[in-house]
Coordinates of C-alpha atoms in Angstrom, one line a residue:
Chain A
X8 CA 0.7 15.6 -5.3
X9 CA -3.0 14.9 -4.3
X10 CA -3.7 15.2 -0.6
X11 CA -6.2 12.8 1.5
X12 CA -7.1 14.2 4.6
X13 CA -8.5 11.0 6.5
X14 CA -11.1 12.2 9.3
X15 CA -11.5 11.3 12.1
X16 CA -7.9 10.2 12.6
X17 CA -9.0 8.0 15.8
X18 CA -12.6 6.3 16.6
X19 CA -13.3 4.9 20.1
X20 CA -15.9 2.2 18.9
X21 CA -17.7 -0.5 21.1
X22 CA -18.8 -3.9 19.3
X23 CA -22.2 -3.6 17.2
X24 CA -21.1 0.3 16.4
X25 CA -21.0 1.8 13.3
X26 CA -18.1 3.6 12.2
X27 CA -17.7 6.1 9.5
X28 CA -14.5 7.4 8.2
X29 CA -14.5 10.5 6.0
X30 CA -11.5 10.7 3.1
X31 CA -10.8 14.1 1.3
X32 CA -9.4 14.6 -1.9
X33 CA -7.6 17.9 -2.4
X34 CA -8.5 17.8 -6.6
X35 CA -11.4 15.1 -8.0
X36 CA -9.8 11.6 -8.5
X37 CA -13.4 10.4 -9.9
X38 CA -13.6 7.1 -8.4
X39 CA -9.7 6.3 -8.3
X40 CA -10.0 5.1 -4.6
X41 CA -9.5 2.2 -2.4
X42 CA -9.5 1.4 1.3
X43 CA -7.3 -0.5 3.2
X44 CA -7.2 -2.3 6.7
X45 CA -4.3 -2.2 8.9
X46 CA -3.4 -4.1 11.8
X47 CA 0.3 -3.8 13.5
X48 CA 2.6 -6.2 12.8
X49 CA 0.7 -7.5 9.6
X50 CA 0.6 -7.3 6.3
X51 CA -1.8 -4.4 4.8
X52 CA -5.8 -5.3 3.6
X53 CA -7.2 -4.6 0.5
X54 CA -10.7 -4.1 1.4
X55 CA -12.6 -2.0 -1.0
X56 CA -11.4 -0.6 -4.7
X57 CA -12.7 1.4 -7.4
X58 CA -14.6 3.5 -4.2
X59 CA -17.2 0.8 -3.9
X60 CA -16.4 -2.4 -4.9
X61 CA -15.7 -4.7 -2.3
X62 CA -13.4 -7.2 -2.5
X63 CA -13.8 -11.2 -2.7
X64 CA -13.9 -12.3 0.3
X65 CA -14.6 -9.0 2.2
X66 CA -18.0 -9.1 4.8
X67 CA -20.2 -6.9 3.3
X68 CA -20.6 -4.6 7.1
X69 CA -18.0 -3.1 5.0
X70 CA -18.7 -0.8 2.3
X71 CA -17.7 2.5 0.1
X72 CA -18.7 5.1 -1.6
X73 CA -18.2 8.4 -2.9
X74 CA -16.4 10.0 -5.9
X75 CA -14.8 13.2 -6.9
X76 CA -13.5 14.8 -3.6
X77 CA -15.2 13.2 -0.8
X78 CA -15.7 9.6 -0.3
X79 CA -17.6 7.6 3.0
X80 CA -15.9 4.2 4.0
X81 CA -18.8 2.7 6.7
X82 CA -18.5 -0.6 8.8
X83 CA -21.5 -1.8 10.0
X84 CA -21.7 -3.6 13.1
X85 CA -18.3 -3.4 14.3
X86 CA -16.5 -6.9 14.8
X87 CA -13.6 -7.5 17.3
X88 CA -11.7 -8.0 14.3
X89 CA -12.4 -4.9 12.6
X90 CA -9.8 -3.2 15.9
X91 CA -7.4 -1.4 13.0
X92 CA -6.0 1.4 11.3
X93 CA -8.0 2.1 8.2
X94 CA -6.2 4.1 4.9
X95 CA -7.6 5.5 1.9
X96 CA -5.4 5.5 -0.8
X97 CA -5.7 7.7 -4.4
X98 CA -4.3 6.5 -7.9
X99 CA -6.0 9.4 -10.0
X100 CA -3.1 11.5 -10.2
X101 CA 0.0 9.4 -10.7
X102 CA 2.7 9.4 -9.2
X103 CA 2.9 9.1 -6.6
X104 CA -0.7 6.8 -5.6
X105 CA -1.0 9.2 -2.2
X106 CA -2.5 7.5 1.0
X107 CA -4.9 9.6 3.8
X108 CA -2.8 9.0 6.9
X109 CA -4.9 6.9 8.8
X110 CA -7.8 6.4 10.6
X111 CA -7.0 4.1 14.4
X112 CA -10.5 2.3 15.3
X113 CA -10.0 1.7 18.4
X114 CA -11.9 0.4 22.1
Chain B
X12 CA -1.5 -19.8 -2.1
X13 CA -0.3 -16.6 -2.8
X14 CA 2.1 -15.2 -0.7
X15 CA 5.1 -12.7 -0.9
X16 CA 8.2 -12.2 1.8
X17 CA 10.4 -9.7 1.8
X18 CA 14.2 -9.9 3.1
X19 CA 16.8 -7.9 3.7
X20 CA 16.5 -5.6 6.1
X21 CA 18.3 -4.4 9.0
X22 CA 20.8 -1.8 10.3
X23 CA 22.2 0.3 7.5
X24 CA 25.0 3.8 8.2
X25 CA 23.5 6.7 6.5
X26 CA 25.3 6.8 3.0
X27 CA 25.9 3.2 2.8
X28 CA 23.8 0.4 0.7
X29 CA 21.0 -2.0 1.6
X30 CA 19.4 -4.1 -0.6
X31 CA 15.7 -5.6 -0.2
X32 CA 14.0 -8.5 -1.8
X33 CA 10.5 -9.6 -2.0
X34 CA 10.1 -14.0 -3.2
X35 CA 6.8 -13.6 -4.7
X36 CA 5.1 -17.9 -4.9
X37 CA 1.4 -19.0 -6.0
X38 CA 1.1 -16.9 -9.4
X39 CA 2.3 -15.9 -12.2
X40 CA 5.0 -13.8 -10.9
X41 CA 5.8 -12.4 -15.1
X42 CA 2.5 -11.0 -15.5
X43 CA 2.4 -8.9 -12.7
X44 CA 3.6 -5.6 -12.0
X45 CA 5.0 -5.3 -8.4
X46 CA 5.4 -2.4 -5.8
X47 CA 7.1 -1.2 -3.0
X48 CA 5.2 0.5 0.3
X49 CA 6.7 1.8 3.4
X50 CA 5.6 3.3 7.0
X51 CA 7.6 5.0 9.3
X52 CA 7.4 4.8 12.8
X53 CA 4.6 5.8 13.9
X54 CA 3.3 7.3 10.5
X55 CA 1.0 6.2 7.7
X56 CA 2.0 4.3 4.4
X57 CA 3.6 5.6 1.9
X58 CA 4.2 4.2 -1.5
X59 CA 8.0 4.1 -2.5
X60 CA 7.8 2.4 -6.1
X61 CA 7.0 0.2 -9.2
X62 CA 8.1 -1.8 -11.8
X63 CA 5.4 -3.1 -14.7
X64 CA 5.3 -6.4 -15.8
X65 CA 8.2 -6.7 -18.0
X66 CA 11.0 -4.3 -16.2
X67 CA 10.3 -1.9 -19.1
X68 CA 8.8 1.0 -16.9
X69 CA 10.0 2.1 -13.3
X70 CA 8.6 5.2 -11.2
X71 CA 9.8 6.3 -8.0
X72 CA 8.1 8.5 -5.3
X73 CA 10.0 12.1 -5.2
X74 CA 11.5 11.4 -1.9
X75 CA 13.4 8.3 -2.9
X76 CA 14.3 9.3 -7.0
X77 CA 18.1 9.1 -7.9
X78 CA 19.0 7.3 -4.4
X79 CA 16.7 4.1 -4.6
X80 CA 16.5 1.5 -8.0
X81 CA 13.8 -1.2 -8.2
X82 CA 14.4 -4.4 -10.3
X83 CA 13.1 -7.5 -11.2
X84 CA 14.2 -11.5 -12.2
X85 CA 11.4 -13.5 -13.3
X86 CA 13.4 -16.2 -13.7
X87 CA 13.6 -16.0 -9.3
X88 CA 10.5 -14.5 -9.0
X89 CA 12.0 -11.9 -7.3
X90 CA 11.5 -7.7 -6.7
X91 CA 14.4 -5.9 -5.2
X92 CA 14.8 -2.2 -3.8
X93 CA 18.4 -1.5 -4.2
X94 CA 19.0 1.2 -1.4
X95 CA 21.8 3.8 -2.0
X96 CA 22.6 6.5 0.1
X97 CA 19.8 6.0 2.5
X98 CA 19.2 8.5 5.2
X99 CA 17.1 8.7 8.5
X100 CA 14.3 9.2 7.1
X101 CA 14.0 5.9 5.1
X102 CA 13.8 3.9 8.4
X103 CA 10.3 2.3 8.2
X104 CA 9.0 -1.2 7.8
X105 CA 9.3 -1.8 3.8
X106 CA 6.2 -3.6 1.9
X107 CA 6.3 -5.5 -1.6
X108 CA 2.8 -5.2 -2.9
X109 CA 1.3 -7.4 -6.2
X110 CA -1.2 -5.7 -7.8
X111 CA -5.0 -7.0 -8.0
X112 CA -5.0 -7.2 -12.2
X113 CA -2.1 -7.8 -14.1
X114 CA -0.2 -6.7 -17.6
X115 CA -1.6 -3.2 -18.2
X116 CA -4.8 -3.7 -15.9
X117 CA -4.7 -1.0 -13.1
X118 CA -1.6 -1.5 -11.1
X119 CA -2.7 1.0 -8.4
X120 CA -5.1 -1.4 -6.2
X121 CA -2.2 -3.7 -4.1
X122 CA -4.9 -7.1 -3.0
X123 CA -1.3 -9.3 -1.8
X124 CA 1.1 -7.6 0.4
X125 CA 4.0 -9.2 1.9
X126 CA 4.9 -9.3 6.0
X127 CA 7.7 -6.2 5.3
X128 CA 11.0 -6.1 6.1
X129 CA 12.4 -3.4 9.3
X130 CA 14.9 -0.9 7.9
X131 CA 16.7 1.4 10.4
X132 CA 19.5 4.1 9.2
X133 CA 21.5 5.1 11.9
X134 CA 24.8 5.2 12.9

């Protein structure tokens, strides 16, 4: 199975920050890559796919990019909504689709 | 609106069966392959399985083949996880997950995710 390594694993951010979260491939999964948002007790969010292509509906502080083995997931000016767990997730080599384990933005 | 709910979680003995469903409403439910996701406590997500679009092809992540079966009813717009001899580590907050295209578009981006259902195996 590919392996994501997800750094850092925790960010202590203040509103207005910029946070940048690093995912590692162990093998190049081209541009097979997409980023999800994760707050407890709700339901995961699709944010970015394809590396760089946000999704409808998605503020555009957040973006993507990156292919082959290392990829850069950026939010500019941290919101107070943007407090989350952040995942990368590969679907190059199949299966399993293997997610990084997490990156906790956090006060 | 879109929306997908799991149900049927709970308390299950190690060994025993649990079966989870996922009501999928607000698309066209036959179109659309549909996935399972899961975190443990305290851990990351971790994808469990799929079914395409017309029940015809199933995979299964290594740590769940030959114990857990995933099927589907379009006529209920339904997704199960059929859970058979589960053991400790399966306890973890199930997801179903719709895909963002459908029939044979890639399957691998999941833009609708349900609530999840709690699953704890203990005895």
């Amino acid at each position: 199975d590919i392996q994501m390594t997800q750094s850092p694993s925790s960010v202590s951010a203040s509103v207005g920050d910029r946070v940048t979260i690093i995912c590692q491939a162990s093998q190049d999964i081209s541009n097979y890559l997409n980023w999800y948002q994760h707050k407890p007790g709700t339901a995961p969010k699709l944010l970015i796919h394809d590396a760089s292509n946000l999704e409808e509906g998605v503020p555009s502080r957040f973006s993507g990019s990156g292919s082959g083995t290392d990829f850069t997931f950026i939010i500019n000016s941290l919101q107070p909504e943007d407090f989350a767990t952040y995942y990368c997730q590969q679907y190059d080599s199949l299966p399993p689709p293997t997610f990084g384990q997490g990156t906790k933005v956090e006060i | 609106q879109v929306h997908l709910v799991e149900s049927g979680g709970g308390v299950v003995q190690p060994g025993r069966s649990l079966r989870l469903s996922c009501a999928a409403s607000g698309f066209t439910f036959s179109r659309y392959a549909m996935h399972w996701v899961r975190q443990a406590p305290g851990k990351g997500l971790e994808w469990v399985a799929v079914i395409n679009y017309d029940g015809s092809y199933k995979l299964y992540a290594d740590s769940v083949k030959g114990r857990f079966v995933i099927s589907r009813d379009d006529s209920r717009n339904t997704v199960d996880l059929q859970m058979d001899r589960p053991i400790a580590d399966d306890t973890a907050v199930y997801y179903c997950a719709r895909p963002k295209y459908d029939y044979g578009g890639n399957l691998w981006a999941f833009d609708i995710w349900g609530q999840g259902t709690r699953v704890t195996v203990s005895s």
